């Protein structure tokens, strides 16, 4: 049997729980989450109905970008623990039947990585070509030295930094402390495969979330990006440097390794809007990636040219995004993902529903019902299961820790000469879209800082969300009407009806309704119009009561309630932010 044929595709029934190590559980009272803290909560994670953990970067790092700037792929950031702690975590997950996937960050390293330190020594160094170095250009009129092209980096600056010692620029699509690797160098690429992928697979992990997976292959003539912002010196280059000429060649090399270990991969795939292009990445026959995160749902209401600029979006737009990425794999050998939150996104309740205190619990349960009825591998982010929300709008800009938010606010202050109106709007945008919303400490109890540390006097690395006294695990453990209790119930139902909910086909109903989201699920292998099992979900995305009927195509009056997000629900009526799911089994 070939390696490709040996794959079990276990990930298709996975429910994945993402852990952000810095903010999850602090076991030694230093204010930073750690691996031993994760180990201490594994029984809790398993109790949710989760069978896989995705652990965000825990590698050794200067932490310029929260661990996505890696200085040593084979060691652990000391405040998180040791390599031995990671080996213990792998063993403890295995003992509970929980699979473990890690972040794979190999588009770039930290500038403190030994490889880059060698690369920058001189132009003749053997590792010089492991990174992307280019000579300067010069302005035809002024003679001023300028970067090789107009690409914009993550901090709204040039994607190139000048190295005075060797008199060349190096490329970094993210911060200047995250130089991009040169994937055209065969030795560099082979070393990445052995030292970052196989090193951890041999230790017993089960796969990777692959960071920025379509950036590895750049056009090596480095053309300018199209000018989409005439007022900006540096331009967004996604259309130029995403999905480059050798991208699929590299992923097939990697895919052969993943297949050998029956490992799953979920790729972060920005700037890939065409379904046909996405399918190429995740076709089972091609053996590149298992699945991808497609971010149309997360960019709803967000400006294409500005990460933080926001605008209203409609429920119809949300429905159509869900429909598009539920149905794009039909008739193919590819597989979708289902998610609303991760470490880079605002909290789902705040973005898609209502975080007014009186609506938080209902909103959290309604969104849980929506997600657990969708087809694909389901991803939950720490705290989502208890209804954590965005941080309060009263926080000042000093509370934010994310490098992008800090620079965005500083740039706005500089450009506007500290205009109060501009800074107020900037802070509002950061509050709505900022990555720090997801990175506040996990809320375990009503004790100081949400019980994140065992010593109440410990000051955490980041301020806890002010609502930890009312939204926390301990308060919900014995509350049968809590968001936590509902997630456990909903995930158990999803497992029981896997062929209908997790693997069935999605059909959107009444797309123009701007208050209620309705969809039908057809059981795996079924067809439109046949007499097979059906599920019907009806979700009130408003703070006003709504009425509905179970459609005949979902069993009509013969369908029974499978799951309701609020207690004592009335048939045909939904309260604010309430959801209900029916099943029909002929």
Coordinates of C-alpha atoms in Angstrom, one line a residue:
X1 CA 0.0 0.0 0.0
X2 CA 1.4 3.4 -0.9
X3 CA 1.8 6.2 1.7
X4 CA -1.1 8.1 -0.1
X5 CA -3.4 5.1 0.2
X6 CA -2.5 4.7 3.9
X7 CA -4.1 7.9 4.9
X8 CA -7.2 7.5 7.1
X9 CA -8.7 11.0 6.7
X10 CA -9.4 11.0 10.5
X11 CA -9.5 14.8 10.5
X12 CA -12.8 14.8 8.8
X13 CA -14.5 13.9 12.0
X14 CA -12.3 16.0 14.2
X15 CA -13.5 18.7 16.6
X16 CA -10.4 20.9 17.2
X17 CA -9.8 23.1 20.2
X18 CA -7.3 25.9 19.7
X19 CA -5.1 26.8 22.6
X20 CA -3.1 30.1 22.7
X21 CA -0.4 29.2 25.2
X22 CA 0.4 32.6 26.7
X23 CA -3.2 33.2 27.7
X24 CA -4.6 29.8 28.6
X25 CA -3.4 28.6 32.0
X26 CA -0.5 29.8 34.2
X27 CA 0.6 27.0 36.4
X28 CA 3.6 28.7 38.0
X29 CA 2.4 32.2 38.7
X30 CA 4.7 34.1 36.4
X31 CA 1.8 35.7 34.6
X32 CA 2.3 33.7 31.4
X33 CA 0.4 30.6 30.4
X34 CA 2.4 27.4 30.1
X35 CA 2.4 23.8 28.9
X36 CA 1.9 22.4 32.4
X37 CA -1.1 24.6 32.7
X38 CA -2.4 23.0 29.5
X39 CA -1.8 19.5 30.8
X40 CA -3.7 20.3 34.0
X41 CA -6.9 21.1 31.9
X42 CA -6.8 18.2 29.5
X43 CA -9.7 16.4 31.2
X44 CA -11.7 19.6 30.9
X45 CA -10.9 19.8 27.2
X46 CA -11.9 16.2 26.7
X47 CA -15.2 16.8 28.5
X48 CA -16.2 19.3 25.9
X49 CA -16.5 16.6 23.2
X50 CA -13.2 17.7 21.6
X51 CA -10.9 15.1 20.1
X52 CA -8.0 17.3 18.8
X53 CA -6.0 20.2 20.2
X54 CA -4.3 22.8 18.0
X55 CA -1.5 24.4 20.0
X56 CA -0.4 27.8 18.8
X57 CA 3.3 28.5 18.6
X58 CA 5.2 27.3 21.7
X59 CA 8.6 27.3 20.1
X60 CA 11.5 29.4 21.4
X61 CA 11.1 33.0 20.2
X62 CA 11.9 36.6 21.0
X63 CA 8.1 37.1 20.9
X64 CA 8.0 40.1 18.6
X65 CA 4.9 38.6 17.1
X66 CA 3.6 36.3 19.8
X67 CA 5.8 33.3 18.8
X68 CA 5.3 33.6 15.0
X69 CA 8.9 34.7 15.0
X70 CA 10.7 31.5 15.7
X71 CA 14.4 31.4 16.8
X72 CA 14.6 27.6 17.4
X73 CA 12.1 25.1 16.0
X74 CA 13.3 22.3 18.2
X75 CA 13.0 24.1 21.6
X76 CA 10.3 25.7 23.6
X77 CA 9.9 29.3 24.7
X78 CA 11.2 29.0 28.3
X79 CA 8.3 30.8 30.0
X80 CA 6.0 28.1 28.4
X81 CA 8.2 25.2 29.6
X82 CA 10.7 22.8 28.2
X83 CA 11.0 20.2 25.4
X84 CA 10.3 17.6 28.1
X85 CA 7.1 19.4 29.0
X86 CA 6.0 19.1 25.4
X87 CA 6.8 15.4 25.3
X88 CA 4.7 15.0 28.4
X89 CA 1.8 16.9 26.8
X90 CA 2.0 14.6 23.7
X91 CA 1.9 11.5 26.0
X92 CA -1.0 12.9 28.1
X93 CA -3.1 13.8 25.0
X94 CA -2.5 10.3 23.6
X95 CA -3.6 8.8 26.9
X96 CA -7.0 10.6 26.6
X97 CA -7.5 9.9 23.0
X98 CA -6.8 13.5 22.0
X99 CA -4.8 14.2 18.9
X100 CA -2.4 17.2 18.9
X101 CA -1.4 19.5 16.1
X102 CA 1.1 22.3 16.2
X103 CA 1.6 25.5 14.3
X104 CA 4.0 25.2 11.4
X105 CA 5.6 28.6 10.7
X106 CA 8.0 28.2 7.8
X107 CA 7.5 31.1 5.5
X108 CA 9.9 33.1 7.8
X109 CA 12.0 32.8 10.9
X110 CA 13.0 35.2 13.6
X111 CA 15.9 37.4 12.8
X112 CA 17.4 35.9 15.9
X113 CA 17.4 32.4 14.4
X114 CA 20.9 31.0 13.9
X115 CA 20.3 30.6 10.2
X116 CA 19.6 34.3 9.7
X117 CA 22.4 35.3 12.0
X118 CA 24.7 33.4 9.6
X119 CA 23.0 34.7 6.5
X120 CA 23.6 38.3 7.4
X121 CA 27.3 37.9 8.2
X122 CA 28.4 38.4 4.6
X123 CA 27.4 37.8 1.0
X124 CA 29.5 34.7 0.7
X125 CA 28.1 32.9 3.8
X126 CA 26.7 29.4 3.0
X127 CA 23.3 30.5 4.5
X128 CA 23.2 33.8 2.6
X129 CA 20.8 32.3 0.0
X130 CA 18.6 30.8 2.7
X131 CA 16.9 34.2 2.9
X132 CA 15.9 36.7 0.2
X133 CA 18.5 39.4 -0.2
X134 CA 18.5 42.0 -3.0
X135 CA 20.5 45.1 -3.9
X136 CA 18.9 48.5 -3.7
X137 CA 17.3 50.5 -6.4
X138 CA 17.9 54.2 -6.8
X139 CA 15.3 56.9 -7.6
X140 CA 16.0 58.2 -11.1
X141 CA 15.3 61.8 -10.1
X142 CA 16.8 62.1 -6.6
X143 CA 19.3 59.3 -6.6
X144 CA 17.8 58.2 -3.3
X145 CA 18.3 54.5 -2.3
X146 CA 14.9 52.7 -2.4
X147 CA 13.8 49.1 -1.8
X148 CA 13.6 46.5 -4.6
X149 CA 9.9 47.0 -5.0
X150 CA 6.8 48.6 -3.5
X151 CA 5.5 45.7 -1.4
X152 CA 4.0 46.6 1.9
X153 CA 4.8 44.7 5.1
X154 CA 2.4 43.9 8.0
X155 CA 3.2 47.2 9.8
X156 CA 2.2 49.4 6.9
X157 CA 5.9 49.8 6.0
X158 CA 8.1 48.5 3.2
X159 CA 8.5 44.7 3.2
X160 CA 12.2 45.3 2.8
X161 CA 14.8 46.3 5.4
X162 CA 18.2 47.6 4.6
X163 CA 21.2 45.9 6.1
X164 CA 24.0 48.4 6.4
X165 CA 26.7 45.8 7.0
X166 CA 26.2 43.9 3.7
X167 CA 24.6 46.7 1.7
X168 CA 21.5 44.8 0.7
X169 CA 17.9 44.6 1.5
X170 CA 16.2 41.5 3.0
X171 CA 12.5 40.6 2.4
X172 CA 10.0 40.3 5.3
X173 CA 6.3 40.1 4.5
X174 CA 5.6 40.6 8.2
X175 CA 7.6 42.5 10.7
X176 CA 11.3 43.4 10.1
X177 CA 12.2 40.8 12.7
X178 CA 10.6 38.0 10.6
X179 CA 12.8 37.6 7.5
X180 CA 11.3 35.4 4.7
X181 CA 13.0 32.2 3.9
X182 CA 14.1 31.5 0.3
X183 CA 12.3 28.3 -0.7
X184 CA 14.1 28.1 -4.0
X185 CA 17.2 27.0 -2.1
X186 CA 17.0 23.2 -2.0
X187 CA 19.1 22.8 1.1
X188 CA 17.0 25.3 3.0
X189 CA 13.8 23.5 2.0
X190 CA 15.1 20.0 2.8
X191 CA 16.3 21.3 6.2
X192 CA 12.9 22.8 6.9
X193 CA 11.3 19.4 6.2
X194 CA 13.5 17.5 8.5
X195 CA 14.1 20.0 11.3
X196 CA 10.6 21.5 11.6
X197 CA 8.2 18.9 10.3
X198 CA 9.6 15.4 10.8
X199 CA 11.2 16.4 14.1
X200 CA 7.8 16.8 15.7
X201 CA 6.0 14.1 13.8
X202 CA 8.5 11.6 15.1
X203 CA 7.7 12.8 18.6
X204 CA 4.1 11.8 18.1
X205 CA 2.1 14.8 17.1
X206 CA -0.7 14.4 14.6
X207 CA -0.3 17.3 12.2
X208 CA 0.0 21.0 11.8
X209 CA -1.9 24.2 11.2
X210 CA 0.3 25.6 8.5
X211 CA 0.8 29.4 8.8
X212 CA 0.6 31.5 5.6
X213 CA 0.8 28.4 3.5
X214 CA 0.6 30.0 0.1
X215 CA 3.5 32.5 0.5
X216 CA 6.5 30.2 0.1
X217 CA 6.8 30.7 -3.6
X218 CA 7.5 34.3 -4.7
X219 CA 8.0 35.5 -8.2
X220 CA 11.8 35.8 -8.0
X221 CA 11.9 38.9 -10.3
X222 CA 9.9 40.7 -7.5
X223 CA 7.6 42.9 -9.6
X224 CA 5.8 45.9 -8.1
X225 CA 2.4 45.3 -6.7
X226 CA -0.6 47.0 -8.4
X227 CA -1.3 50.5 -6.9
X228 CA -4.5 50.1 -5.0
X229 CA -3.9 53.0 -2.6
X230 CA -2.6 56.0 -4.6
X231 CA -1.9 57.8 -1.3
X232 CA 0.3 55.1 0.1
X233 CA 4.0 54.6 -0.6
X234 CA 3.8 50.9 -0.1
X235 CA 1.2 48.7 -1.7
X236 CA -0.6 45.4 -0.7
X237 CA 1.1 42.7 -2.7
X238 CA -1.2 39.7 -2.1
X239 CA -2.0 39.4 -5.7
X240 CA 1.7 39.1 -6.6
X241 CA 3.3 37.1 -3.8
X242 CA 0.4 34.7 -2.9
X243 CA 0.0 31.4 -4.8
X244 CA 3.4 31.7 -6.5
X245 CA 4.7 29.6 -9.4
X246 CA 6.2 26.7 -7.4
X247 CA 3.7 26.6 -4.6
X248 CA 2.1 23.3 -5.5
X249 CA 5.5 21.7 -6.1
X250 CA 6.6 22.5 -2.6
X251 CA 3.3 21.4 -1.0
X252 CA 3.5 18.0 -2.8
X253 CA 7.0 17.5 -1.4
X254 CA 5.6 18.2 2.1
X255 CA 2.4 16.2 1.4
X256 CA 4.5 13.0 0.9
X257 CA 5.9 13.5 4.4
X258 CA 2.5 14.1 6.0
X259 CA 1.0 11.1 4.3
X260 CA 3.8 8.9 5.7
X261 CA 2.7 9.8 9.2
X262 CA -1.1 10.0 8.4
X263 CA -0.8 13.6 9.6
X264 CA -3.5 16.3 9.0
X265 CA -2.7 19.8 7.8
X266 CA -4.9 22.8 7.8
X267 CA -3.5 25.7 5.8
X268 CA -4.0 29.4 6.4
X269 CA -4.8 30.4 2.8
X270 CA -5.2 34.2 2.3
X271 CA -5.9 36.0 -1.0
X272 CA -7.3 32.9 -2.8
X273 CA -10.8 33.8 -3.7
X274 CA -11.4 31.3 -6.6
X275 CA -12.9 27.9 -5.6
X276 CA -10.9 26.1 -8.3
X277 CA -7.6 27.4 -6.9
X278 CA -8.6 26.4 -3.3
X279 CA -9.6 22.9 -4.5
X280 CA -6.1 22.4 -6.0
X281 CA -4.6 22.8 -2.5
X282 CA -6.9 20.4 -0.7
X283 CA -7.8 17.7 -3.3
X284 CA -7.2 14.4 -1.6
X285 CA -5.8 13.0 -4.8
X286 CA -3.2 15.7 -5.0
X287 CA -2.0 15.0 -1.4
X288 CA -1.0 18.6 -0.6
X289 CA -3.0 19.9 2.3
X290 CA -5.9 18.2 4.2
X291 CA -8.0 21.4 4.4
X292 CA -7.7 25.1 4.6
X293 CA -9.0 28.1 6.4
X294 CA -10.7 30.4 3.9
X295 CA -11.3 33.8 5.5
X296 CA -14.3 35.2 3.7
X297 CA -16.4 34.9 6.9
X298 CA -13.8 36.8 9.0
X299 CA -13.4 39.7 6.6
X300 CA -17.2 40.5 6.5
X301 CA -17.5 44.1 7.4
X302 CA -13.8 44.8 7.0
X303 CA -12.0 47.0 4.5
X304 CA -9.9 45.1 1.9
X305 CA -7.2 47.8 2.1
X306 CA -7.2 48.3 5.9
X307 CA -7.2 45.5 8.5
X308 CA -9.0 47.6 11.1
X309 CA -11.4 49.7 9.0
X310 CA -14.9 48.4 9.4
X311 CA -18.3 48.9 7.7
X312 CA -21.7 47.3 8.2
X313 CA -22.5 43.9 6.6
X314 CA -25.8 42.1 6.3
X315 CA -27.1 38.7 7.4
X316 CA -27.6 37.9 3.7
X317 CA -23.9 38.4 3.1
X318 CA -23.1 36.1 6.1
X319 CA -25.4 33.4 4.8
X320 CA -23.9 33.5 1.3
X321 CA -20.4 33.2 2.6
X322 CA -21.4 30.2 4.7
X323 CA -23.2 28.7 1.7
X324 CA -20.2 29.3 -0.6
X325 CA -17.7 27.6 1.6
X326 CA -20.1 24.8 2.7
X327 CA -20.8 23.8 -0.9
X328 CA -17.6 24.4 -2.7
X329 CA -16.4 20.8 -2.1
X330 CA -19.5 19.1 -3.5
X331 CA -18.6 16.6 -6.2
X332 CA -14.9 16.8 -5.3
X333 CA -12.5 14.8 -3.0
X334 CA -11.8 18.0 -0.9
X335 CA -13.0 18.8 2.6
X336 CA -14.1 22.1 4.3
X337 CA -13.5 23.7 7.7
X338 CA -15.9 25.3 10.0
X339 CA -14.8 28.2 12.3
X340 CA -15.8 31.6 13.6
X341 CA -12.8 32.4 16.0
X342 CA -9.1 32.0 16.2
X343 CA -6.1 33.9 17.7
X344 CA -6.2 36.6 14.9
X345 CA -10.0 37.3 15.0
X346 CA -12.4 39.2 17.2
X347 CA -14.7 37.2 19.4
X348 CA -17.7 35.7 17.5
X349 CA -20.4 36.9 19.8
X350 CA -19.2 40.5 19.4
X351 CA -18.8 40.3 15.6
X352 CA -21.7 38.1 14.5
X353 CA -24.3 38.4 17.3
X354 CA -24.7 40.7 20.3
X355 CA -22.4 41.2 23.3
X356 CA -24.9 43.2 25.2
X357 CA -24.8 41.6 28.7
X358 CA -28.4 40.4 28.4
X359 CA -27.8 38.7 25.1
X360 CA -24.3 37.2 25.5
X361 CA -25.4 33.7 26.6
X362 CA -28.2 33.5 24.0
X363 CA -25.8 34.7 21.3
X364 CA -23.1 32.2 22.2
X365 CA -25.5 29.3 22.2
X366 CA -27.1 30.3 18.9
X367 CA -23.7 30.5 17.2
X368 CA -22.8 27.1 18.7
X369 CA -25.9 25.6 17.2
X370 CA -25.2 27.1 13.8
X371 CA -21.6 25.8 13.7
X372 CA -22.3 22.3 15.0
X373 CA -24.8 21.8 12.2
X374 CA -22.3 22.6 9.5
X375 CA -20.2 20.2 7.4
X376 CA -16.5 20.0 7.8
X377 CA -13.8 19.8 10.5
X378 CA -15.0 22.0 13.4
X379 CA -12.6 24.5 15.1
X380 CA -13.3 26.1 18.4
X381 CA -11.0 28.7 20.1
X382 CA -10.3 28.8 23.8
X383 CA -13.1 30.6 25.7
X384 CA -15.5 30.4 22.8
X385 CA -17.2 27.5 24.7
X386 CA -18.1 29.9 27.6
X387 CA -19.1 32.9 25.5
X388 CA -16.0 35.1 25.9
X389 CA -16.4 38.5 24.2
X390 CA -14.3 41.4 22.8
X391 CA -12.6 43.6 25.4
X392 CA -14.6 46.6 26.7
X393 CA -14.7 49.7 24.6
X394 CA -13.5 51.6 27.6
X395 CA -10.0 50.2 27.4
X396 CA -7.2 52.7 26.5
X397 CA -4.7 51.9 23.7
X398 CA -2.1 51.1 26.3
X399 CA -3.9 47.9 27.2
X400 CA -3.3 46.4 23.7
X401 CA -0.3 44.1 23.2
X402 CA -0.5 43.1 19.6
X403 CA 2.3 44.5 17.5
X404 CA 0.0 45.4 14.6
X405 CA -2.5 47.2 16.9
X406 CA 0.3 49.2 18.6
X407 CA 1.8 50.3 15.3
X408 CA -1.6 51.1 13.8
X409 CA -2.5 53.4 16.7
X410 CA 1.0 55.0 16.6
X411 CA 0.7 55.6 12.9
X412 CA -2.7 57.2 13.3
X413 CA -1.3 59.4 16.0
X414 CA 1.6 60.5 13.8
X415 CA -0.5 61.1 10.7
X416 CA -3.2 63.1 12.5
X417 CA -0.9 65.0 14.9
X418 CA -2.8 63.3 17.8
X419 CA -6.2 64.5 16.6
X420 CA -8.6 63.3 19.3
X421 CA -11.4 62.5 16.8
X422 CA -9.0 60.4 14.6
X423 CA -7.6 58.6 17.7
X424 CA -11.1 57.8 19.0
X425 CA -12.1 56.3 15.7
X426 CA -8.8 54.3 15.5
X427 CA -9.3 52.9 19.0
X428 CA -12.9 51.9 18.1
X429 CA -11.7 50.1 15.0
X430 CA -9.0 48.3 17.0
X431 CA -11.6 47.3 19.5
X432 CA -13.9 45.8 16.9
X433 CA -11.3 43.9 14.8
X434 CA -8.1 43.7 17.0
X435 CA -6.4 40.4 17.5
X436 CA -6.0 41.1 21.2
X437 CA -9.8 40.4 21.7
X438 CA -9.0 36.7 21.4
X439 CA -5.7 36.9 23.4
X440 CA -6.9 38.0 26.8
X441 CA -6.5 35.4 29.6
X442 CA -8.8 32.4 29.6
X443 CA -11.6 33.0 32.2
X444 CA -11.6 30.0 34.5
X445 CA -13.1 31.4 37.7
X446 CA -14.4 34.6 39.2
X447 CA -11.1 35.0 41.2
X448 CA -8.6 37.7 40.3
X449 CA -7.8 37.7 36.6
X450 CA -10.3 35.0 36.0
X451 CA -8.3 32.4 37.8
X452 CA -5.7 32.4 35.0
X453 CA -2.9 32.1 37.6
X454 CA -3.2 30.1 40.8
X455 CA -1.9 33.0 42.8
X456 CA -4.5 35.8 42.8
X457 CA -1.7 38.4 43.3
X458 CA 0.0 37.5 40.0
X459 CA -0.3 40.2 37.3
X460 CA -0.9 38.5 33.9
X461 CA 1.0 39.4 30.8
X462 CA -2.2 40.9 29.5
X463 CA -5.2 42.3 31.3
X464 CA -8.1 40.0 31.7
X465 CA -11.4 40.9 30.1
X466 CA -13.5 42.8 32.7
X467 CA -16.4 40.4 32.4
X468 CA -14.5 37.4 33.9
X469 CA -16.4 37.7 37.1
X470 CA -19.6 36.7 35.3
X471 CA -18.3 34.7 32.3
X472 CA -16.0 31.9 33.5
X473 CA -15.8 28.1 33.5
X474 CA -16.5 27.6 37.2
X475 CA -19.7 29.6 37.0
X476 CA -21.0 27.5 34.1
X477 CA -19.9 24.0 35.1
X478 CA -23.1 23.4 37.1
X479 CA -25.4 25.6 35.1
X480 CA -27.4 23.5 32.7
X481 CA -28.5 26.6 30.7
X482 CA -24.9 27.9 30.3
X483 CA -23.0 28.4 27.1
X484 CA -20.6 25.7 28.2
X485 CA -23.4 23.2 28.9
X486 CA -24.9 23.9 25.5
X487 CA -21.5 23.3 23.7
X488 CA -21.2 19.9 25.4
X489 CA -24.7 19.0 24.4
X490 CA -24.3 20.3 20.8
X491 CA -21.0 18.5 20.2
X492 CA -22.5 15.3 21.5
X493 CA -25.4 15.7 19.1
X494 CA -23.0 16.4 16.2
X495 CA -21.1 13.2 17.0
X496 CA -24.3 11.2 17.2
X497 CA -25.5 12.5 13.8
X498 CA -22.2 12.8 12.2
X499 CA -23.3 11.7 8.7
X500 CA -26.1 14.3 8.7
X501 CA -24.5 17.3 10.5
X502 CA -20.7 16.9 10.2
X503 CA -20.7 15.2 6.8
X504 CA -24.0 16.0 5.1
X505 CA -24.7 18.5 2.4
X506 CA -25.8 22.1 3.1
X507 CA -28.8 23.9 1.5
X508 CA -29.5 27.5 2.3
X509 CA -33.1 28.6 2.6
X510 CA -34.6 32.1 2.3
X511 CA -31.4 33.9 1.6
X512 CA -33.0 37.4 1.5
X513 CA -34.4 37.2 5.1
X514 CA -32.3 39.7 7.0
X515 CA -33.2 38.4 10.5
X516 CA -33.4 34.7 10.3
X517 CA -30.8 32.2 9.0
X518 CA -32.3 28.8 7.9
X519 CA -30.6 25.9 6.4
X520 CA -31.3 22.2 5.7
X521 CA -28.8 19.4 5.8
X522 CA -29.0 16.3 3.6
X523 CA -27.4 13.1 5.0
X524 CA -24.1 12.0 3.6
X525 CA -24.7 10.2 0.3
X526 CA -28.2 11.6 0.0
X527 CA -29.7 13.7 -2.8
X528 CA -32.1 16.6 -3.2
X529 CA -35.6 15.3 -3.3
X530 CA -34.9 11.8 -2.0
X531 CA -36.7 10.4 1.1
X532 CA -33.6 10.3 3.3
X533 CA -32.9 12.0 6.6
X534 CA -32.8 15.7 7.0
X535 CA -31.9 18.3 9.6
X536 CA -33.2 21.8 9.7
X537 CA -31.6 24.7 11.6
X538 CA -33.4 28.0 12.2
X539 CA -31.4 30.9 13.8
X540 CA -32.6 34.3 14.9
X541 CA -29.9 36.8 14.2
X542 CA -31.8 39.7 15.8
X543 CA -32.9 41.0 19.2
X544 CA -36.6 40.8 18.2
X545 CA -38.9 37.7 18.3
X546 CA -39.3 35.9 15.0
X547 CA -41.6 33.2 13.6
X548 CA -40.9 30.3 11.3
X549 CA -42.2 27.0 9.9
X550 CA -40.3 23.7 9.4
X551 CA -40.2 23.3 5.6
X552 CA -41.7 20.2 4.0
X553 CA -38.3 19.4 2.5
X554 CA -37.0 18.9 6.0
X555 CA -40.0 16.8 7.2
X556 CA -42.5 19.6 8.0
X557 CA -44.7 18.5 11.0
X558 CA -43.0 15.1 11.1
X559 CA -39.7 16.6 12.1
X560 CA -38.7 16.7 15.8
X561 CA -36.6 19.1 17.8
X562 CA -33.1 17.8 18.1
X563 CA -31.5 20.8 19.8
X564 CA -32.7 24.1 21.1
X565 CA -30.4 26.9 22.3
X566 CA -32.8 28.2 24.9
X567 CA -34.9 26.3 27.4
X568 CA -38.7 26.2 27.1
X569 CA -38.7 27.1 23.4
X570 CA -42.1 27.4 21.6
X571 CA -42.5 25.7 18.2
X572 CA -42.6 28.2 15.4
X573 CA -41.3 31.0 17.5
X574 CA -37.8 32.3 18.3
X575 CA -36.8 34.7 21.0
X576 CA -33.9 37.1 20.5
X577 CA -30.7 35.3 19.4
X578 CA -32.4 31.9 19.7
X579 CA -31.7 28.9 17.5
X580 CA -33.4 25.5 17.0
X581 CA -32.4 22.4 15.1
X582 CA -34.9 19.7 13.9
X583 CA -34.3 16.3 12.5
X584 CA -36.5 14.2 10.2
X585 CA -35.7 10.4 10.0
X586 CA -38.2 8.6 7.7

